[in-house]
């Protein structure tokens, strides 16, 4: 269990840091940066790695029921939609508020739904109650971190979210919550393909792949579904806004390298999350996902401190941040205890 938790925290590190290279991208529109990211991160890297690492991948999928395959691909498609909506929500609401709303919704749906889909009969047991309590504590921690971010924005910016037009504010809230709901489909797809469809187990027997690599067969389908919607949306925006030509600007080579580094970091976070979830067993997609999301916020805030994002924040913002981190750590401990009881 502790090995699984450690691997999931490693995945959290990559989730909390994968977007850092975007700070060094210049003269690109949103669709330029994320179009390159989606192409490399959702198609080239995951599919290429799976083709090299897994034996019998095509034959494996031929044995999976069509309904499972379609379900995983469809949920992956919705995940890609959520990724794009998240980018638009951040533009409407700002980083801290948009991140809090999206990640809060994603943590709630992405961790609770797999638990009740596969383990509803355990919800009333001592271990199940502790797991549910731990997940809820993690979600509260996510919310407190969002409040800390909003306090920081109010202290450092002349225009806070409360000063937005009512229609823009409501639109931003709706987009961010919808982004969180769709983004949680990534974890639900992994639960459907692994825990219900047993694609990961099929990759091991009879094809002889290592058990820790079995989940990659599920992730490949999720990435393919997500690539169709996310990259497709970027292509539409590139055509609509005429921003294809920005790929030829000075420094474009550096920009593409930065986008590729983002893609590698993002693939690493989900790859290691899959291994950690496998080590945690049947509750990997519920308990593991809560720890995964919470750990990424802890790491993201730590990087924020290191890069000076909180230097101008007032005392109230820092107190709220410390409280949120404490609650997240408590939630991780509680879900660990609940998983041990289970």
mmCIF file of C-alpha atoms in Angstrom:
data_model
loop_
_atom_site.group_PDB
_atom_site.id
_atom_site.type_symbol
_atom_site.label_atom_id
_atom_site.label_comp_id
_atom_site.label_asym_id
_atom_site.label_seq_id
_atom_site.Cartn_x
_atom_site.Cartn_y
_atom_site.Cartn_z
ATOM 1 C CA UNK A 1 0.000 0.000 0.000
ATOM 2 C CA UNK A 2 2.745 2.442 0.952
ATOM 3 C CA UNK A 3 4.625 1.722 -2.272
ATOM 4 C CA UNK A 4 1.425 2.518 -4.153
ATOM 5 C CA UNK A 5 0.989 5.773 -2.249
ATOM 6 C CA UNK A 6 4.597 6.741 -2.963
ATOM 7 C CA UNK A 7 4.203 6.092 -6.702
ATOM 8 C CA UNK A 8 0.963 8.110 -6.781
ATOM 9 C CA UNK A 9 2.735 11.012 -5.040
ATOM 10 C CA UNK A 10 5.421 10.771 -7.740
ATOM 11 C CA UNK A 11 2.604 11.009 -10.293
ATOM 12 C CA UNK A 12 1.329 14.059 -8.382
ATOM 13 C CA UNK A 13 4.740 15.671 -8.801
ATOM 14 C CA UNK A 14 4.487 15.366 -12.582
ATOM 15 C CA UNK A 15 0.876 16.602 -12.553
ATOM 16 C CA UNK A 16 1.854 19.623 -10.483
ATOM 17 C CA UNK A 17 4.842 20.501 -12.671
ATOM 18 C CA UNK A 18 4.038 19.444 -16.236
ATOM 19 C CA UNK A 19 2.745 22.905 -17.251
ATOM 20 C CA UNK A 20 5.862 24.781 -16.049
ATOM 21 C CA UNK A 21 7.517 24.801 -19.515
ATOM 22 C CA UNK A 22 4.542 26.810 -20.833
ATOM 23 C CA UNK A 23 5.958 29.860 -19.000
ATOM 24 C CA UNK A 24 8.836 29.873 -21.488
ATOM 25 C CA UNK A 25 6.689 29.724 -24.634
ATOM 26 C CA UNK A 26 6.580 33.026 -26.524
ATOM 27 C CA UNK A 27 4.549 34.385 -29.469
ATOM 28 C CA UNK A 28 2.115 31.461 -29.515
ATOM 29 C CA UNK A 29 -1.658 31.626 -29.196
ATOM 30 C CA UNK A 30 -3.413 29.229 -26.836
ATOM 31 C CA UNK A 31 -4.203 26.830 -29.652
ATOM 32 C CA UNK A 32 -0.579 26.793 -30.853
ATOM 33 C CA UNK A 33 0.796 25.739 -27.463
ATOM 34 C CA UNK A 34 -1.916 23.270 -26.585
ATOM 35 C CA UNK A 35 -2.298 21.922 -30.114
ATOM 36 C CA UNK A 36 1.356 20.858 -30.070
ATOM 37 C CA UNK A 37 0.922 19.541 -26.531
ATOM 38 C CA UNK A 38 -2.150 17.467 -27.410
ATOM 39 C CA UNK A 39 -0.535 16.039 -30.554
ATOM 40 C CA UNK A 40 2.597 14.885 -28.741
ATOM 41 C CA UNK A 41 1.101 14.161 -25.313
ATOM 42 C CA UNK A 42 -2.072 12.348 -26.327
ATOM 43 C CA UNK A 43 -1.005 10.592 -29.496
ATOM 44 C CA UNK A 44 2.720 10.370 -30.262
ATOM 45 C CA UNK A 45 4.087 9.605 -26.779
ATOM 46 C CA UNK A 46 1.388 7.327 -25.259
ATOM 47 C CA UNK A 47 0.544 5.356 -28.394
ATOM 48 C CA UNK A 48 4.190 5.076 -29.436
ATOM 49 C CA UNK A 49 5.282 3.963 -25.968
ATOM 50 C CA UNK A 50 2.443 1.434 -25.702
ATOM 51 C CA UNK A 51 3.276 -0.027 -29.131
ATOM 52 C CA UNK A 52 6.895 -0.519 -28.068
ATOM 53 C CA UNK A 53 6.299 -1.670 -24.486
ATOM 54 C CA UNK A 54 3.246 -3.931 -24.779
ATOM 55 C CA UNK A 55 3.140 -7.222 -26.658
ATOM 56 C CA UNK A 56 0.033 -8.157 -28.610
ATOM 57 C CA UNK A 57 -1.686 -4.782 -28.232
ATOM 58 C CA UNK A 58 -3.851 -5.094 -31.349
ATOM 59 C CA UNK A 59 -4.849 -8.691 -30.591
ATOM 60 C CA UNK A 60 -5.617 -7.704 -27.012
ATOM 61 C CA UNK A 61 -8.149 -5.071 -28.056
ATOM 62 C CA UNK A 62 -9.801 -7.549 -30.418
ATOM 63 C CA UNK A 63 -10.746 -9.659 -27.370
ATOM 64 C CA UNK A 64 -12.279 -6.795 -25.371
ATOM 65 C CA UNK A 65 -16.088 -6.460 -25.576
ATOM 66 C CA UNK A 66 -17.133 -3.699 -27.938
ATOM 67 C CA UNK A 67 -19.177 -1.940 -25.274
ATOM 68 C CA UNK A 68 -16.134 -1.614 -22.991
ATOM 69 C CA UNK A 69 -13.955 -0.297 -25.813
ATOM 70 C CA UNK A 70 -16.593 2.215 -26.887
ATOM 71 C CA UNK A 71 -17.188 3.299 -23.296
ATOM 72 C CA UNK A 72 -13.508 3.925 -22.574
ATOM 73 C CA UNK A 73 -13.010 5.828 -25.848
ATOM 74 C CA UNK A 74 -16.147 7.919 -25.245
ATOM 75 C CA UNK A 75 -15.094 8.795 -21.696
ATOM 76 C CA UNK A 76 -11.633 9.677 -23.017
ATOM 77 C CA UNK A 77 -13.286 11.953 -25.580
ATOM 78 C CA UNK A 78 -15.151 13.752 -22.773
ATOM 79 C CA UNK A 79 -11.883 14.055 -20.823
ATOM 80 C CA UNK A 80 -10.354 15.849 -23.822
ATOM 81 C CA UNK A 81 -13.358 18.184 -23.909
ATOM 82 C CA UNK A 82 -12.806 18.911 -20.226
ATOM 83 C CA UNK A 83 -9.153 19.733 -20.855
ATOM 84 C CA UNK A 84 -10.141 22.343 -23.454
ATOM 85 C CA UNK A 85 -12.920 23.758 -21.266
ATOM 86 C CA UNK A 86 -10.436 24.121 -18.413
ATOM 87 C CA UNK A 87 -8.246 26.367 -20.562
ATOM 88 C CA UNK A 88 -11.233 28.565 -21.391
ATOM 89 C CA UNK A 89 -12.388 28.595 -17.777
ATOM 90 C CA UNK A 90 -8.995 29.848 -16.622
ATOM 91 C CA UNK A 91 -9.212 32.664 -19.162
ATOM 92 C CA UNK A 92 -12.619 33.681 -17.773
ATOM 93 C CA UNK A 93 -12.007 33.232 -14.035
ATOM 94 C CA UNK A 94 -8.286 33.539 -13.491
ATOM 95 C CA UNK A 95 -5.834 30.867 -12.393
ATOM 96 C CA UNK A 96 -6.633 30.427 -8.694
ATOM 97 C CA UNK A 97 -10.428 30.494 -8.890
ATOM 98 C CA UNK A 98 -10.575 28.471 -12.100
ATOM 99 C CA UNK A 99 -8.162 25.870 -10.737
ATOM 100 C CA UNK A 100 -10.101 25.535 -7.465
ATOM 101 C CA UNK A 101 -13.487 25.105 -9.166
ATOM 102 C CA UNK A 102 -12.228 22.646 -11.763
ATOM 103 C CA UNK A 103 -10.049 20.536 -9.478
ATOM 104 C CA UNK A 104 -12.695 20.502 -6.742
ATOM 105 C CA UNK A 105 -15.344 19.174 -9.127
ATOM 106 C CA UNK A 106 -12.874 16.727 -10.656
ATOM 107 C CA UNK A 107 -11.789 15.409 -7.255
ATOM 108 C CA UNK A 108 -15.387 14.918 -6.115
ATOM 109 C CA UNK A 109 -16.663 13.139 -9.231
ATOM 110 C CA UNK A 110 -13.448 11.360 -10.164
ATOM 111 C CA UNK A 111 -12.932 9.744 -6.761
ATOM 112 C CA UNK A 112 -16.462 9.169 -5.470
ATOM 113 C CA UNK A 113 -18.028 7.730 -8.634
ATOM 114 C CA UNK A 114 -15.514 4.851 -9.063
ATOM 115 C CA UNK A 115 -15.901 3.994 -5.391
ATOM 116 C CA UNK A 116 -19.687 3.653 -5.636
ATOM 117 C CA UNK A 117 -19.553 2.027 -9.077
ATOM 118 C CA UNK A 118 -17.354 -0.821 -7.901
ATOM 119 C CA UNK A 119 -17.604 -0.902 -4.108
ATOM 120 C CA UNK A 120 -21.029 0.390 -3.107
ATOM 121 C CA UNK A 121 -21.522 -2.664 -0.908
ATOM 122 C CA UNK A 122 -18.542 -1.565 1.212
ATOM 123 C CA UNK A 123 -19.728 1.995 1.801
ATOM 124 C CA UNK A 124 -21.316 1.101 5.149
ATOM 125 C CA UNK A 125 -18.362 -0.911 6.474
ATOM 126 C CA UNK A 126 -15.836 0.683 8.868
ATOM 127 C CA UNK A 127 -13.168 0.756 6.178
ATOM 128 C CA UNK A 128 -15.572 2.155 3.580
ATOM 129 C CA UNK A 129 -16.731 4.927 5.886
ATOM 130 C CA UNK A 130 -13.125 5.890 6.624
ATOM 131 C CA UNK A 131 -12.307 5.948 2.893
ATOM 132 C CA UNK A 132 -15.308 8.166 2.126
ATOM 133 C CA UNK A 133 -14.392 10.474 5.021
ATOM 134 C CA UNK A 134 -10.821 10.727 3.748
ATOM 135 C CA UNK A 135 -11.933 11.545 0.209
ATOM 136 C CA UNK A 136 -14.265 14.260 1.520
ATOM 137 C CA UNK A 137 -11.446 15.687 3.668
ATOM 138 C CA UNK A 138 -9.224 15.869 0.575
ATOM 139 C CA UNK A 139 -11.985 17.692 -1.304
ATOM 140 C CA UNK A 140 -12.348 20.175 1.572
ATOM 141 C CA UNK A 141 -8.593 20.699 1.396
ATOM 142 C CA UNK A 142 -8.863 21.435 -2.334
ATOM 143 C CA UNK A 143 -11.592 24.011 -1.598
ATOM 144 C CA UNK A 144 -9.534 25.710 1.136
ATOM 145 C CA UNK A 145 -6.574 25.964 -1.236
ATOM 146 C CA UNK A 146 -8.891 27.610 -3.755
ATOM 147 C CA UNK A 147 -10.011 30.111 -1.130
ATOM 148 C CA UNK A 148 -6.360 30.868 -0.346
ATOM 149 C CA UNK A 149 -5.739 31.532 -4.026
ATOM 150 C CA UNK A 150 -8.712 33.889 -4.217
ATOM 151 C CA UNK A 151 -7.495 35.776 -1.155
ATOM 152 C CA UNK A 152 -4.087 36.131 -2.743
ATOM 153 C CA UNK A 153 -5.620 37.521 -5.933
ATOM 154 C CA UNK A 154 -7.671 40.057 -4.007
ATOM 155 C CA UNK A 155 -4.560 41.183 -2.164
ATOM 156 C CA UNK A 156 -2.355 41.475 -5.243
ATOM 157 C CA UNK A 157 -4.685 42.543 -8.054
ATOM 158 C CA UNK A 158 -6.856 45.584 -8.443
ATOM 159 C CA UNK A 159 -9.619 43.614 -10.101
ATOM 160 C CA UNK A 160 -10.802 40.494 -8.289
ATOM 161 C CA UNK A 161 -13.361 37.952 -9.389
ATOM 162 C CA UNK A 162 -16.085 39.796 -7.470
ATOM 163 C CA UNK A 163 -15.554 42.777 -9.752
ATOM 164 C CA UNK A 164 -16.391 40.835 -12.889
ATOM 165 C CA UNK A 165 -19.581 41.371 -14.784
ATOM 166 C CA UNK A 166 -22.325 39.090 -13.530
ATOM 167 C CA UNK A 167 -22.747 37.295 -16.843
ATOM 168 C CA UNK A 168 -18.993 36.727 -17.227
ATOM 169 C CA UNK A 169 -18.726 35.433 -13.662
ATOM 170 C CA UNK A 170 -21.637 33.006 -14.082
ATOM 171 C CA UNK A 171 -20.270 31.836 -17.426
ATOM 172 C CA UNK A 172 -16.847 31.257 -15.865
ATOM 173 C CA UNK A 173 -18.271 29.265 -12.956
ATOM 174 C CA UNK A 174 -20.347 27.124 -15.332
ATOM 175 C CA UNK A 175 -17.402 26.448 -17.672
ATOM 176 C CA UNK A 176 -15.025 25.517 -14.809
ATOM 177 C CA UNK A 177 -17.511 23.156 -13.160
ATOM 178 C CA UNK A 178 -18.292 21.565 -16.526
ATOM 179 C CA UNK A 179 -14.550 21.236 -17.160
ATOM 180 C CA UNK A 180 -14.116 19.444 -13.832
ATOM 181 C CA UNK A 181 -17.043 17.122 -14.551
ATOM 182 C CA UNK A 182 -15.729 16.170 -18.003
ATOM 183 C CA UNK A 183 -12.115 15.893 -16.798
ATOM 184 C CA UNK A 184 -13.142 13.379 -14.138
ATOM 185 C CA UNK A 185 -14.126 11.060 -17.014
ATOM 186 C CA UNK A 186 -10.411 10.239 -17.335
ATOM 187 C CA UNK A 187 -10.416 8.411 -14.015
ATOM 188 C CA UNK A 188 -13.859 6.898 -14.620
ATOM 189 C CA UNK A 189 -12.613 5.583 -17.975
ATOM 190 C CA UNK A 190 -9.643 3.960 -16.239
ATOM 191 C CA UNK A 191 -12.031 2.357 -13.753
ATOM 192 C CA UNK A 192 -14.317 1.083 -16.528
ATOM 193 C CA UNK A 193 -11.446 -0.290 -18.636
ATOM 194 C CA UNK A 194 -9.460 -1.744 -15.739
ATOM 195 C CA UNK A 195 -11.723 -2.688 -12.839
ATOM 196 C CA UNK A 196 -14.786 -3.541 -14.955
ATOM 197 C CA UNK A 197 -13.406 -4.458 -18.387
ATOM 198 C CA UNK A 198 -10.233 -6.100 -17.028
ATOM 199 C CA UNK A 199 -8.209 -4.859 -20.008
ATOM 200 C CA UNK A 200 -5.132 -4.534 -17.795
ATOM 201 C CA UNK A 201 -5.441 -8.164 -16.666
ATOM 202 C CA UNK A 202 -5.919 -9.303 -20.257
ATOM 203 C CA UNK A 203 -2.663 -7.568 -21.204
ATOM 204 C CA UNK A 204 -0.855 -9.755 -18.677
ATOM 205 C CA UNK A 205 -2.437 -13.099 -19.565
ATOM 206 C CA UNK A 206 -1.969 -14.587 -22.115
ATOM 207 C CA UNK A 207 0.399 -12.001 -23.621
ATOM 208 C CA UNK A 208 2.960 -12.105 -20.827
ATOM 209 C CA UNK A 209 3.263 -8.377 -20.207
ATOM 210 C CA UNK A 210 4.409 -7.299 -16.715
ATOM 211 C CA UNK A 211 1.457 -6.639 -14.369
ATOM 212 C CA UNK A 212 2.593 -3.073 -13.687
ATOM 213 C CA UNK A 213 2.386 -2.333 -17.427
ATOM 214 C CA UNK A 214 -1.112 -3.756 -17.863
ATOM 215 C CA UNK A 215 -2.811 -0.438 -17.135
ATOM 216 C CA UNK A 216 -1.016 1.121 -20.108
ATOM 217 C CA UNK A 217 -3.383 -0.785 -22.402
ATOM 218 C CA UNK A 218 -6.276 1.105 -20.780
ATOM 219 C CA UNK A 219 -4.525 4.484 -20.854
ATOM 220 C CA UNK A 220 -3.783 4.146 -24.561
ATOM 221 C CA UNK A 221 -7.509 4.003 -25.319
ATOM 222 C CA UNK A 222 -8.197 6.949 -23.000
ATOM 223 C CA UNK A 223 -5.493 9.026 -24.668
ATOM 224 C CA UNK A 224 -6.828 8.220 -28.127
ATOM 225 C CA UNK A 225 -10.322 9.349 -27.168
ATOM 226 C CA UNK A 226 -8.969 12.494 -25.529
ATOM 227 C CA UNK A 227 -6.782 13.298 -28.519
ATOM 228 C CA UNK A 228 -9.732 13.298 -30.926
ATOM 229 C CA UNK A 229 -11.615 16.005 -29.013
ATOM 230 C CA UNK A 230 -8.733 18.126 -27.674
ATOM 231 C CA UNK A 231 -6.531 18.208 -30.770
ATOM 232 C CA UNK A 232 -9.593 18.508 -32.990
ATOM 233 C CA UNK A 233 -10.702 21.609 -31.081
ATOM 234 C CA UNK A 234 -7.227 23.147 -31.435
ATOM 235 C CA UNK A 235 -7.255 22.521 -35.203
ATOM 236 C CA UNK A 236 -10.624 24.288 -35.434
ATOM 237 C CA UNK A 237 -9.231 27.273 -33.495
ATOM 238 C CA UNK A 238 -6.056 27.362 -35.604
ATOM 239 C CA UNK A 239 -8.171 27.540 -38.769
ATOM 240 C CA UNK A 240 -10.708 30.003 -37.361
ATOM 241 C CA UNK A 241 -8.112 32.420 -35.965
ATOM 242 C CA UNK A 242 -5.509 31.981 -38.693
ATOM 243 C CA UNK A 243 -2.828 31.155 -36.147
ATOM 244 C CA UNK A 244 -1.189 28.314 -38.089
ATOM 245 C CA UNK A 245 1.448 30.802 -39.253
ATOM 246 C CA UNK A 246 2.690 31.314 -35.688
ATOM 247 C CA UNK A 247 4.421 27.947 -35.895
ATOM 248 C CA UNK A 248 6.906 29.747 -38.175
ATOM 249 C CA UNK A 249 7.741 32.635 -35.799
ATOM 250 C CA UNK A 250 11.230 33.117 -34.397
ATOM 251 C CA UNK A 251 11.837 30.785 -31.460
ATOM 252 C CA UNK A 252 9.207 28.309 -32.599
ATOM 253 C CA UNK A 253 11.671 25.428 -32.242
ATOM 254 C CA UNK A 254 12.169 26.261 -28.566
ATOM 255 C CA UNK A 255 8.410 26.568 -28.116
ATOM 256 C CA UNK A 256 7.819 23.117 -29.587
ATOM 257 C CA UNK A 257 10.494 21.647 -27.318
ATOM 258 C CA UNK A 258 8.752 23.220 -24.307
ATOM 259 C CA UNK A 259 5.373 21.849 -25.452
ATOM 260 C CA UNK A 260 6.944 18.401 -25.881
ATOM 261 C CA UNK A 261 8.368 18.561 -22.347
ATOM 262 C CA UNK A 262 4.862 19.387 -21.106
ATOM 263 C CA UNK A 263 3.556 16.352 -22.995
ATOM 264 C CA UNK A 264 6.181 14.041 -21.492
ATOM 265 C CA UNK A 265 5.430 15.309 -17.974
ATOM 266 C CA UNK A 266 1.695 14.862 -18.457
ATOM 267 C CA UNK A 267 2.109 11.322 -19.786
ATOM 268 C CA UNK A 268 4.406 10.508 -16.858
ATOM 269 C CA UNK A 269 1.828 11.684 -14.312
ATOM 270 C CA UNK A 270 -0.899 9.401 -15.674
ATOM 271 C CA UNK A 271 1.484 6.501 -16.295
ATOM 272 C CA UNK A 272 2.718 6.509 -12.701
ATOM 273 C CA UNK A 273 -0.815 7.076 -11.398
ATOM 274 C CA UNK A 274 -1.822 3.892 -13.202
ATOM 275 C CA UNK A 275 1.036 1.946 -11.580
ATOM 276 C CA UNK A 276 0.217 3.377 -8.148
ATOM 277 C CA UNK A 277 -3.462 2.577 -8.570
ATOM 278 C CA UNK A 278 -2.559 -1.003 -9.497
ATOM 279 C CA UNK A 279 -0.458 -1.309 -6.335
ATOM 280 C CA UNK A 280 -3.360 -0.019 -4.216
ATOM 281 C CA UNK A 281 -5.670 -2.699 -5.564
ATOM 282 C CA UNK A 282 -9.410 -2.396 -6.072
ATOM 283 C CA UNK A 283 -9.620 1.035 -4.436
ATOM 284 C CA UNK A 284 -6.869 2.529 -6.579
ATOM 285 C CA UNK A 285 -9.247 4.588 -8.716
ATOM 286 C CA UNK A 286 -11.045 6.102 -5.717
ATOM 287 C CA UNK A 287 -8.520 6.363 -2.893
ATOM 288 C CA UNK A 288 -5.598 6.754 -5.295
ATOM 289 C CA UNK A 289 -7.301 9.494 -7.293
ATOM 290 C CA UNK A 290 -8.007 11.574 -4.180
ATOM 291 C CA UNK A 291 -4.349 11.330 -3.144
ATOM 292 C CA UNK A 292 -3.270 12.035 -6.739
ATOM 293 C CA UNK A 293 -5.243 15.278 -6.939
ATOM 294 C CA UNK A 294 -4.344 16.408 -3.429
ATOM 295 C CA UNK A 295 -0.655 15.701 -3.904
ATOM 296 C CA UNK A 296 -0.541 17.706 -7.134
ATOM 297 C CA UNK A 297 -2.001 20.742 -5.360
ATOM 298 C CA UNK A 298 0.541 20.407 -2.546
ATOM 299 C CA UNK A 299 3.374 20.304 -5.074
ATOM 300 C CA UNK A 300 1.908 23.108 -7.158
ATOM 301 C CA UNK A 301 1.649 25.392 -4.154
ATOM 302 C CA UNK A 302 5.183 24.482 -3.109
ATOM 303 C CA UNK A 303 6.452 25.486 -6.542
ATOM 304 C CA UNK A 304 4.408 28.673 -6.246
ATOM 305 C CA UNK A 305 6.286 29.568 -3.082
ATOM 306 C CA UNK A 306 9.628 28.751 -4.684
ATOM 307 C CA UNK A 307 8.933 30.915 -7.728
ATOM 308 C CA UNK A 308 7.687 33.865 -5.652
ATOM 309 C CA UNK A 309 3.980 33.678 -6.509
ATOM 310 C CA UNK A 310 3.054 34.156 -2.835
ATOM 311 C CA UNK A 311 5.647 36.835 -2.055
ATOM 312 C CA UNK A 312 3.092 39.668 -2.214
ATOM 313 C CA UNK A 313 0.273 37.707 -0.551
ATOM 314 C CA UNK A 314 -1.132 38.984 2.757
ATOM 315 C CA UNK A 315 -1.132 37.041 6.016
ATOM 316 C CA UNK A 316 -4.749 35.848 5.622
ATOM 317 C CA UNK A 317 -3.900 34.225 2.263
ATOM 318 C CA UNK A 318 -0.881 32.430 3.693
ATOM 319 C CA UNK A 319 -2.851 31.216 6.727
ATOM 320 C CA UNK A 320 -5.564 29.846 4.427
ATOM 321 C CA UNK A 321 -2.927 28.131 2.301
ATOM 322 C CA UNK A 322 -1.311 26.527 5.360
ATOM 323 C CA UNK A 323 -4.747 25.344 6.528
ATOM 324 C CA UNK A 324 -5.508 23.864 3.115
ATOM 325 C CA UNK A 325 -2.198 21.992 2.966
ATOM 326 C CA UNK A 326 -2.766 20.648 6.487
ATOM 327 C CA UNK A 327 -6.242 19.395 5.565
ATOM 328 C CA UNK A 328 -4.912 17.744 2.409
ATOM 329 C CA UNK A 329 -2.214 15.933 4.370
ATOM 330 C CA UNK A 330 -4.849 14.801 6.876
ATOM 331 C CA UNK A 331 -7.032 13.524 4.036
ATOM 332 C CA UNK A 332 -4.136 11.516 2.569
ATOM 333 C CA UNK A 333 -3.516 9.902 5.976
ATOM 334 C CA UNK A 334 -7.222 9.089 6.450
ATOM 335 C CA UNK A 335 -7.660 7.454 3.028
ATOM 336 C CA UNK A 336 -4.475 5.456 3.668
ATOM 337 C CA UNK A 337 -5.921 4.187 6.947
ATOM 338 C CA UNK A 338 -9.238 3.374 5.245
ATOM 339 C CA UNK A 339 -7.485 1.444 2.476
ATOM 340 C CA UNK A 340 -5.501 -0.491 5.094
ATOM 341 C CA UNK A 341 -8.734 -1.429 6.906
ATOM 342 C CA UNK A 342 -10.286 -2.541 3.617
#
